[in-house]
Amino acid sequence: MPSHLSADRSAAQPPGRGSVDALISQARRLKGDVDAVRRDAHGDGSDPQERWQRALYDLALHQLTDLDAHLGQLRDGPGPPPPADGTKPAPAVTRPGSLLSRVGSAEWNLLTDEASWSGELYQILGRDPAAPPLSLDELPSVVVDEDRAMLTAMVTDCLIDARHIDGEFRIVRPDGEVRAVHMMGEPVLDTDGSTSSMWAVLRDVSELRRSQKAVSETRDSLQRHQHRAQTEHRLAVELQEAVLPPWRGLLRLPHQGPETLDLAARCLPSAAGALIGGDWYDALELPDGQTLLSVGDLTGHGVAVASGMATLLGAVRGMAMAGTAPGQLMSWLNQLLDATVQPALGSAVCCRYQPATRTLTWAQAGHPAPLLFRDGTGRRLRTPGGVLLGATSGAVYEQAEETLEPGDLLLLHTDGLVPGHTVAQTVNRLLDLAPRFGRARTAQECVRTVVNEFGGTEREDDACVLVARVL
């Protein structure tokens, strides 16, 4: 039996789900064959060789049942972590030598009050082979207190009612180690039908039970982790949705008076949607009639990062409403991030647009520069100096100015907009869209062009794009 399974295992490396299903089917067929042979076996139980043979059949059935359970765990998970080489672990199949070393037999003669044990049983119980075997009355003395009543009941049912024994209990070895033992036994009847002796096979199942416990604990731990991750993901999504601007389509500013900017934006989530990062975009009408445009990204994922993003975005809005210039705003934002309990890094672009003069004043902190599209061509704006937020205390952030014209298109984006591309490559891909932007009638059409071009690509992180069209 084990040799066939071992051969199948080696032929199925690494075991995919289909391979494991095939192993499960074969184990179950083999179990049916063994069970059929066991049921067809003849004998009245008086021959010790026949009793040993039947016990081995029963033992084989138990082993196949355990193997079926292990293969099911391998298929359905959670299983042990994969090896360092990336291959999946093969199902553990016990070799004959190690199996038999954990199986012992015993017979207790009720007429002569004699007991005989195999050498393996002495090893299982950790007893000196030179010592006499324990009698049935003495056997409970090596069993843990909680399991003694169960063992006594099984033995009593066997001796009095001639029932088969099939149960498990824990024993304490002389060195104090606790082992789990599975016992299968049957009565040996005399010619008058009375029980003359009891014969049993005992198997050390400690390793199997430890493995099952570890799998169960791993499954419970994984379920708790998944539940916690789902809860955190939901909270991060709700926080992100609560903080980012509610508009997704058309937005024109200012709300009062002649409109000067046509705006649209979009947040592109990661491929699985499981990683909520710290990306943001924002457009805000300021008290002096100017417009705040900003995008940024706080490193990391999860609730803490989404919360940190909300803090930064709130600070940006508050300082902009107070009239803070972009360069000074970035300096104070850097101090805020540097003073947080949990260290983090962030990048950002902050712009103030003055519609009366069409002047764009902006600063950046380790972030890709805005792109300006005019008359069917595009270019990257000159980048003023500025390091990542949180990278160093007391950092100074320069400002730059750009005069815009009616029809100009300004595009701000976070890193990772084009997955698998560097910042320079991403900029080039966006600049290639200039002719299509030139034919677009609204900022929303431009954002839709970006999403159609790059939104379907598998991305590992969130990304944001903000488009402002000068009216």
XYZ file of C-alpha atoms in Angstrom:
471
model
C 0.000 0.000 0.000
C 2.567 2.687 1.001
C 4.835 1.902 -1.938
C 2.060 2.655 -4.424
C 1.214 5.914 -2.726
C 4.877 6.885 -2.542
C 5.287 6.250 -6.261
C 2.193 8.307 -7.062
C 3.439 11.137 -4.873
C 6.812 11.331 -6.617
C 5.119 11.321 -10.009
C 2.811 14.168 -9.056
C 5.314 16.835 -7.943
C 4.368 19.577 -7.435
C 0.837 18.551 -6.459
C -1.751 20.865 -7.959
C -5.406 20.640 -7.009
C -6.054 18.143 -9.824
C -3.149 15.955 -8.672
C -4.379 15.987 -5.086
C -7.902 15.086 -6.212
C -6.432 12.121 -8.088
C -4.527 11.021 -4.982
C -7.691 11.306 -2.894
C -9.609 9.162 -5.381
C -6.876 6.532 -5.423
C -6.644 6.474 -1.616
C -10.387 5.955 -1.369
C -10.348 3.166 -3.967
C -7.524 1.486 -2.082
C -9.441 1.878 1.161
C -12.437 0.129 -0.438
C -10.232 -2.719 -1.649
C -8.670 -3.220 1.795
C -12.092 -3.132 3.447
C -13.398 -5.760 1.012
C -10.446 -8.071 1.751
C -10.922 -7.555 5.490
C -14.605 -8.466 5.293
C -13.863 -11.559 3.190
C -11.214 -12.810 5.613
C -12.277 -16.063 7.320
C -11.421 -17.463 10.708
C -12.933 -17.897 14.137
C -10.329 -15.724 15.868
C -8.573 -18.589 17.632
C -5.449 -18.377 15.467
C -3.097 -15.565 16.636
C -1.833 -15.141 13.063
C -5.396 -14.550 11.837
C -6.025 -12.022 14.606
C -2.822 -10.182 13.729
C -3.817 -10.174 10.054
C -7.274 -8.755 10.787
C -5.749 -6.130 13.050
C -3.423 -5.068 10.251
C -6.405 -4.731 7.932
C -8.104 -2.476 10.492
C -4.896 -0.521 10.960
C -4.548 -0.054 7.189
C -8.105 1.294 7.031
C -7.344 3.807 9.766
C -4.162 4.870 7.988
C -6.019 5.360 4.704
C -8.680 7.383 6.501
C -5.981 9.603 7.990
C -4.315 9.931 4.587
C -7.631 10.925 3.028
C -8.027 13.629 5.680
C -4.484 14.921 5.127
C -4.960 15.089 1.372
C -8.207 16.960 1.892
C -6.373 19.492 4.056
C -3.678 19.850 1.406
C -6.307 20.465 -1.254
C -8.569 22.778 0.715
C -6.000 24.450 2.976
C -4.680 26.011 4.994
C -1.577 23.888 4.761
C 2.047 24.394 5.771
C 3.969 27.278 4.162
C 5.579 26.468 0.788
C 9.292 25.612 0.670
C 11.814 28.298 -0.179
C 12.181 27.012 -3.749
C 8.560 27.890 -4.477
C 7.294 24.323 -4.916
C 4.195 23.237 -3.036
C 4.597 20.666 -0.258
C 3.748 17.090 -1.109
C 1.304 15.149 1.097
C 3.059 13.430 3.984
C 2.816 9.656 3.617
C 4.158 7.544 6.484
C 6.767 4.996 5.461
C 6.246 1.380 6.549
C 9.218 1.301 8.903
C 8.223 4.426 10.801
C 4.606 3.282 10.905
C 5.326 -0.153 12.321
C 7.689 1.305 14.897
C 4.648 3.081 16.337
C 2.373 -0.002 16.384
C 2.426 -2.581 19.147
C 0.247 -5.522 20.146
C -0.803 -7.076 23.428
C -2.881 -9.976 24.738
C -4.291 -10.349 28.226
C -5.298 -13.916 29.231
C -8.159 -13.789 31.700
C -7.845 -17.483 32.638
C -4.153 -17.435 33.566
C -3.957 -13.704 34.387
C -0.937 -13.464 32.102
C -0.124 -10.673 29.670
C 2.155 -10.592 26.646
C 3.369 -7.448 24.884
C 5.290 -6.875 21.673
C 8.561 -4.996 21.877
C 7.007 -2.060 20.004
C 4.394 -1.598 22.719
C 7.153 -1.229 25.314
C 8.619 1.525 23.111
C 5.262 3.282 22.751
C 4.642 3.316 26.493
C 8.299 4.111 27.254
C 8.702 1.115 29.554
C 11.716 -1.105 30.196
C 11.448 -4.235 27.979
C 12.776 -6.277 30.914
C 9.829 -5.253 33.089
C 6.711 -7.422 33.148
C 3.786 -6.161 31.017
C 1.005 -4.327 32.796
C -2.166 -6.218 33.576
C -5.561 -4.858 32.559
C -6.031 -3.626 36.120
C -2.673 -1.832 35.994
C -3.052 -0.366 32.506
C -5.136 2.671 33.649
C -2.238 3.724 35.890
C -0.335 5.023 32.826
C -3.373 6.817 31.398
C -4.070 10.489 32.123
C -6.777 11.035 34.703
C -9.329 12.475 32.264
C -9.144 9.402 29.973
C -9.154 6.568 32.534
C -12.949 6.239 32.710
C -13.140 5.931 28.921
C -10.469 3.191 28.836
C -12.160 1.304 31.665
C -15.510 1.462 29.849
C -14.004 0.163 26.605
C -12.264 -2.755 28.325
C -15.378 -3.620 30.351
C -17.580 -3.638 27.240
C -15.077 -5.904 25.511
C -14.767 -8.399 28.348
C -18.425 -8.534 29.392
C -20.370 -7.787 26.197
C -17.734 -9.043 23.699
C -17.629 -5.671 21.943
C -14.746 -4.580 19.783
C -12.498 -1.826 21.123
C -11.864 1.198 18.954
C -10.879 4.300 20.895
C -8.158 6.759 21.747
C -6.630 7.856 25.030
C -3.551 9.620 26.329
C -0.779 7.961 28.302
C 1.996 9.423 30.439
C 5.399 7.880 29.906
C 7.872 7.511 32.777
C 9.788 10.557 31.514
C 6.605 12.661 31.828
C 5.897 12.893 28.086
C 2.223 12.611 27.163
C 1.437 10.525 24.074
C -1.822 9.840 22.253
C -2.552 6.143 21.667
C -5.238 4.622 19.476
C -6.363 1.170 20.595
C -8.194 -1.459 18.548
C -9.041 -4.711 20.302
C -11.386 -7.673 20.372
C -12.305 -10.446 22.757
C -11.077 -14.012 22.261
C -13.926 -16.391 23.053
C -13.615 -19.810 24.663
C -15.497 -22.860 23.392
C -18.390 -22.100 25.722
C -18.693 -18.568 24.357
C -17.150 -16.850 27.352
C -14.285 -14.383 27.015
C -10.976 -16.058 27.654
C -8.655 -13.196 26.688
C -8.486 -9.772 25.076
C -6.207 -9.010 22.173
C -5.381 -5.456 21.003
C -3.257 -3.388 18.652
C -2.095 -0.009 19.964
C -0.873 2.756 17.682
C 1.000 5.912 18.698
C -0.909 8.728 16.954
C 0.753 11.633 18.778
C 2.390 13.124 15.689
C -0.832 12.828 13.717
C -2.849 14.568 16.429
C -0.252 17.320 16.766
C -0.384 17.822 13.016
C -4.179 17.962 13.045
C -4.128 20.411 15.939
C -1.617 22.600 14.145
C -3.758 22.565 10.998
C -6.856 23.411 13.036
C -5.095 26.238 14.861
C -3.681 27.522 11.579
C -7.137 27.457 10.011
C -8.622 29.296 13.004
C -5.801 31.824 12.927
C -6.235 32.327 9.187
C -9.977 32.826 9.590
C -9.388 35.402 12.329
C -6.777 37.124 10.166
C -9.120 37.141 7.162
C -11.947 38.556 9.251
C -9.657 41.248 10.649
C -8.314 42.033 7.160
C -11.852 42.281 5.761
C -12.871 44.606 8.576
C -9.800 46.792 8.117
C -10.333 46.861 4.351
C -13.947 47.949 4.788
C -12.911 50.690 7.214
C -10.150 51.887 4.866
C -12.567 52.015 1.928
C -15.171 53.921 3.954
C -12.533 56.353 5.195
C -11.183 56.911 1.687
C -14.664 57.497 0.273
C -15.496 59.883 3.110
C -12.375 61.998 2.599
C -11.967 62.187 -1.184
C -14.090 64.774 -3.043
C -17.613 63.469 -3.708
C -17.591 64.522 -7.344
C -16.499 62.014 -9.967
C -17.722 63.615 -13.168
C -18.191 67.208 -14.185
C -17.024 69.958 -11.805
C -16.589 73.570 -12.776
C -15.117 76.251 -10.544
C -15.809 78.766 -9.232
C -19.371 77.971 -8.259
C -20.272 81.671 -8.356
C -19.385 83.914 -11.264
C -17.743 83.046 -14.592
C -16.451 79.484 -14.695
C -12.695 79.273 -15.151
C -11.826 75.562 -14.709
C -13.417 72.344 -15.948
C -12.342 69.522 -13.631
C -12.503 65.717 -13.520
C -10.669 63.066 -11.532
C -10.585 59.346 -10.901
C -9.022 56.946 -8.395
C -7.911 53.684 -10.035
C -7.913 50.865 -7.437
C -5.432 48.010 -7.249
C -6.213 44.874 -9.262
C -7.675 42.862 -6.382
C -9.132 45.898 -4.653
C -7.676 44.494 -1.431
C -4.939 47.110 -0.968
C -6.245 50.530 -0.002
C -3.368 52.958 -0.165
C -2.868 56.599 0.721
C -3.466 58.182 -2.710
C -5.606 61.324 -2.873
C -6.730 64.052 -5.237
C -8.511 67.298 -4.462
C -9.924 70.464 -6.030
C -11.194 73.213 -3.770
C -12.509 76.736 -4.295
C -10.667 79.138 -1.945
C -12.042 82.284 -0.266
C -9.880 84.636 -2.391
C -11.331 83.214 -5.624
C -8.346 81.002 -6.372
C -8.569 77.220 -6.805
C -6.556 74.581 -4.943
C -5.453 71.552 -6.968
C -3.553 68.746 -5.223
C -2.631 65.095 -5.529
C -0.531 63.001 -3.188
C 0.400 59.575 -1.939
C 1.245 58.324 1.535
C 3.305 55.115 1.514
C 1.753 51.872 2.740
C -1.716 50.351 2.854
C -4.559 49.813 5.267
C -6.543 51.744 7.835
C -3.537 53.510 9.377
C -2.401 54.802 5.983
C -5.917 55.842 4.955
C -6.214 57.678 8.276
C -2.847 59.359 7.710
C -3.944 60.377 4.224
C -7.111 61.906 5.676
C -4.990 63.890 8.154
C -2.684 65.212 5.418
C -5.527 66.107 3.084
C -7.352 67.895 5.891
C -4.199 69.850 6.674
C -3.734 70.774 3.000
C -7.296 72.072 2.796
C -7.049 73.997 6.051
C -3.746 75.686 5.201
C -4.895 76.500 1.659
C -8.114 78.054 2.966
C -5.945 80.203 5.271
C -4.037 81.543 2.241
C -0.793 79.598 2.708
C 1.398 79.580 -0.409
C 2.224 76.115 -1.883
C 5.907 76.139 -0.864
C 5.184 77.077 2.764
C 2.267 74.651 2.800
C 4.614 71.802 1.842
C 7.084 72.775 4.587
C 4.392 72.680 7.261
C 3.004 69.449 5.831
C 6.477 67.935 6.140
C 6.669 69.017 9.784
C 3.250 67.510 10.436
C 4.262 64.161 8.961
C 7.613 64.258 10.771
C 5.809 64.741 14.087
C 3.421 61.802 13.706
C 3.780 58.825 16.038
C 4.060 56.325 13.182
C 6.852 57.283 10.746
C 5.746 57.549 7.139
C 6.804 59.016 3.831
C 4.606 60.876 1.394
C 4.740 62.687 -1.901
C 2.484 65.500 -3.070
C 1.846 68.301 -5.546
C 0.011 71.432 -4.435
C -1.146 74.124 -6.896
C -2.964 77.455 -6.563
C -4.633 78.757 -9.707
C -5.395 82.492 -10.001
C -8.111 82.827 -12.675
C -7.715 86.599 -13.057
C -4.153 86.236 -14.378
C -4.371 82.500 -15.270
C -1.284 81.971 -13.113
C -0.505 78.556 -11.682
C 1.756 78.579 -8.602
C 2.843 75.177 -7.401
C 5.242 73.173 -5.254
C 6.054 69.492 -4.997
C 7.493 67.003 -2.504
C 9.197 64.148 -4.346
C 6.237 63.884 -6.724
C 5.864 63.737 -10.521
C 5.425 67.225 -11.965
C 2.120 68.293 -13.547
C 1.828 67.841 -17.312
C 0.667 70.709 -19.515
C -1.078 69.998 -22.822
C -1.524 72.787 -25.355
C -2.455 72.726 -29.056
C -2.148 68.930 -29.355
C 1.254 68.621 -27.665
C 2.295 68.099 -24.077
C 5.231 68.825 -21.816
C 6.300 68.392 -18.246
C 6.411 71.550 -16.132
C 9.736 72.668 -14.676
C 10.092 71.005 -11.296
C 10.912 73.146 -8.238
C 13.069 71.585 -5.518
C 11.417 69.508 -2.804
C 12.123 66.218 -1.014
C 9.634 63.570 0.102
C 7.395 64.510 2.993
C 8.712 63.022 6.212
C 12.184 62.375 4.773
C 14.001 65.101 6.719
C 13.182 67.762 9.277
C 13.235 71.418 8.296
C 13.095 70.773 4.543
C 12.579 73.829 2.298
C 10.252 73.616 -0.701
C 10.612 75.897 -3.712
C 7.767 77.249 -5.852
C 7.321 77.544 -9.592
C 4.888 79.564 -11.717
C 3.303 78.911 -15.081
C 0.966 81.128 -17.077
C -1.859 79.151 -18.638
C -4.012 79.912 -21.676
C -7.643 79.156 -22.527
C -7.913 75.578 -23.740
C -4.845 74.417 -21.806
C -5.081 71.073 -20.078
C -3.313 70.380 -16.792
C -2.865 66.732 -15.675
C -1.798 65.734 -12.168
C -1.260 62.087 -11.211
C 0.165 59.844 -8.519
C 2.874 57.241 -9.006
C 1.854 53.870 -10.428
C -0.709 55.214 -12.878
C 0.868 53.036 -15.568
C 1.772 49.727 -13.837
C 5.238 48.347 -14.448
C 6.587 51.691 -15.692
C 9.008 54.135 -14.142
C 7.966 57.752 -13.573
C 9.757 58.815 -16.753
C 8.117 56.052 -18.780
C 4.713 56.937 -17.325
C 5.192 60.587 -18.273
C 6.077 59.600 -21.834
C 2.998 57.371 -22.100
C 0.791 60.218 -20.894
C 2.406 62.742 -23.240
C 1.645 60.362 -26.126
C -2.050 60.980 -25.413
C -1.700 64.684 -26.337
C -3.468 64.411 -29.744
C -6.439 62.652 -28.154
C -6.586 65.229 -25.375
C -6.571 67.944 -28.025
C -9.751 66.501 -29.554
C -11.495 66.116 -26.172
C -14.219 68.623 -25.353
C -14.216 68.193 -21.565
C -11.906 67.253 -18.727
C -14.093 64.204 -18.114
C -13.355 62.924 -21.638
C -9.626 63.273 -20.922
C -9.899 61.289 -17.679
C -11.935 58.657 -19.514
C -9.133 58.427 -22.099
C -6.565 57.782 -19.349
C -8.772 55.157 -17.692
C -9.452 53.395 -21.004
C -5.748 53.364 -21.791
C -4.354 52.253 -18.423
C -7.272 51.309 -16.170
C -7.556 47.723 -17.403
C -3.918 46.925 -16.583
C -3.225 44.803 -13.492
C -1.903 47.204 -10.870
C -0.424 46.445 -7.449
C -1.375 49.799 -5.939
C -3.963 52.558 -6.159
C -3.386 55.549 -8.434
C -5.138 58.888 -8.970
C -5.428 61.242 -11.931
C -6.772 64.798 -11.896
C -7.417 66.857 -15.054
C -8.094 70.629 -15.082
C -9.100 72.330 -18.327
C -8.762 76.104 -18.563
C -11.935 77.739 -19.841
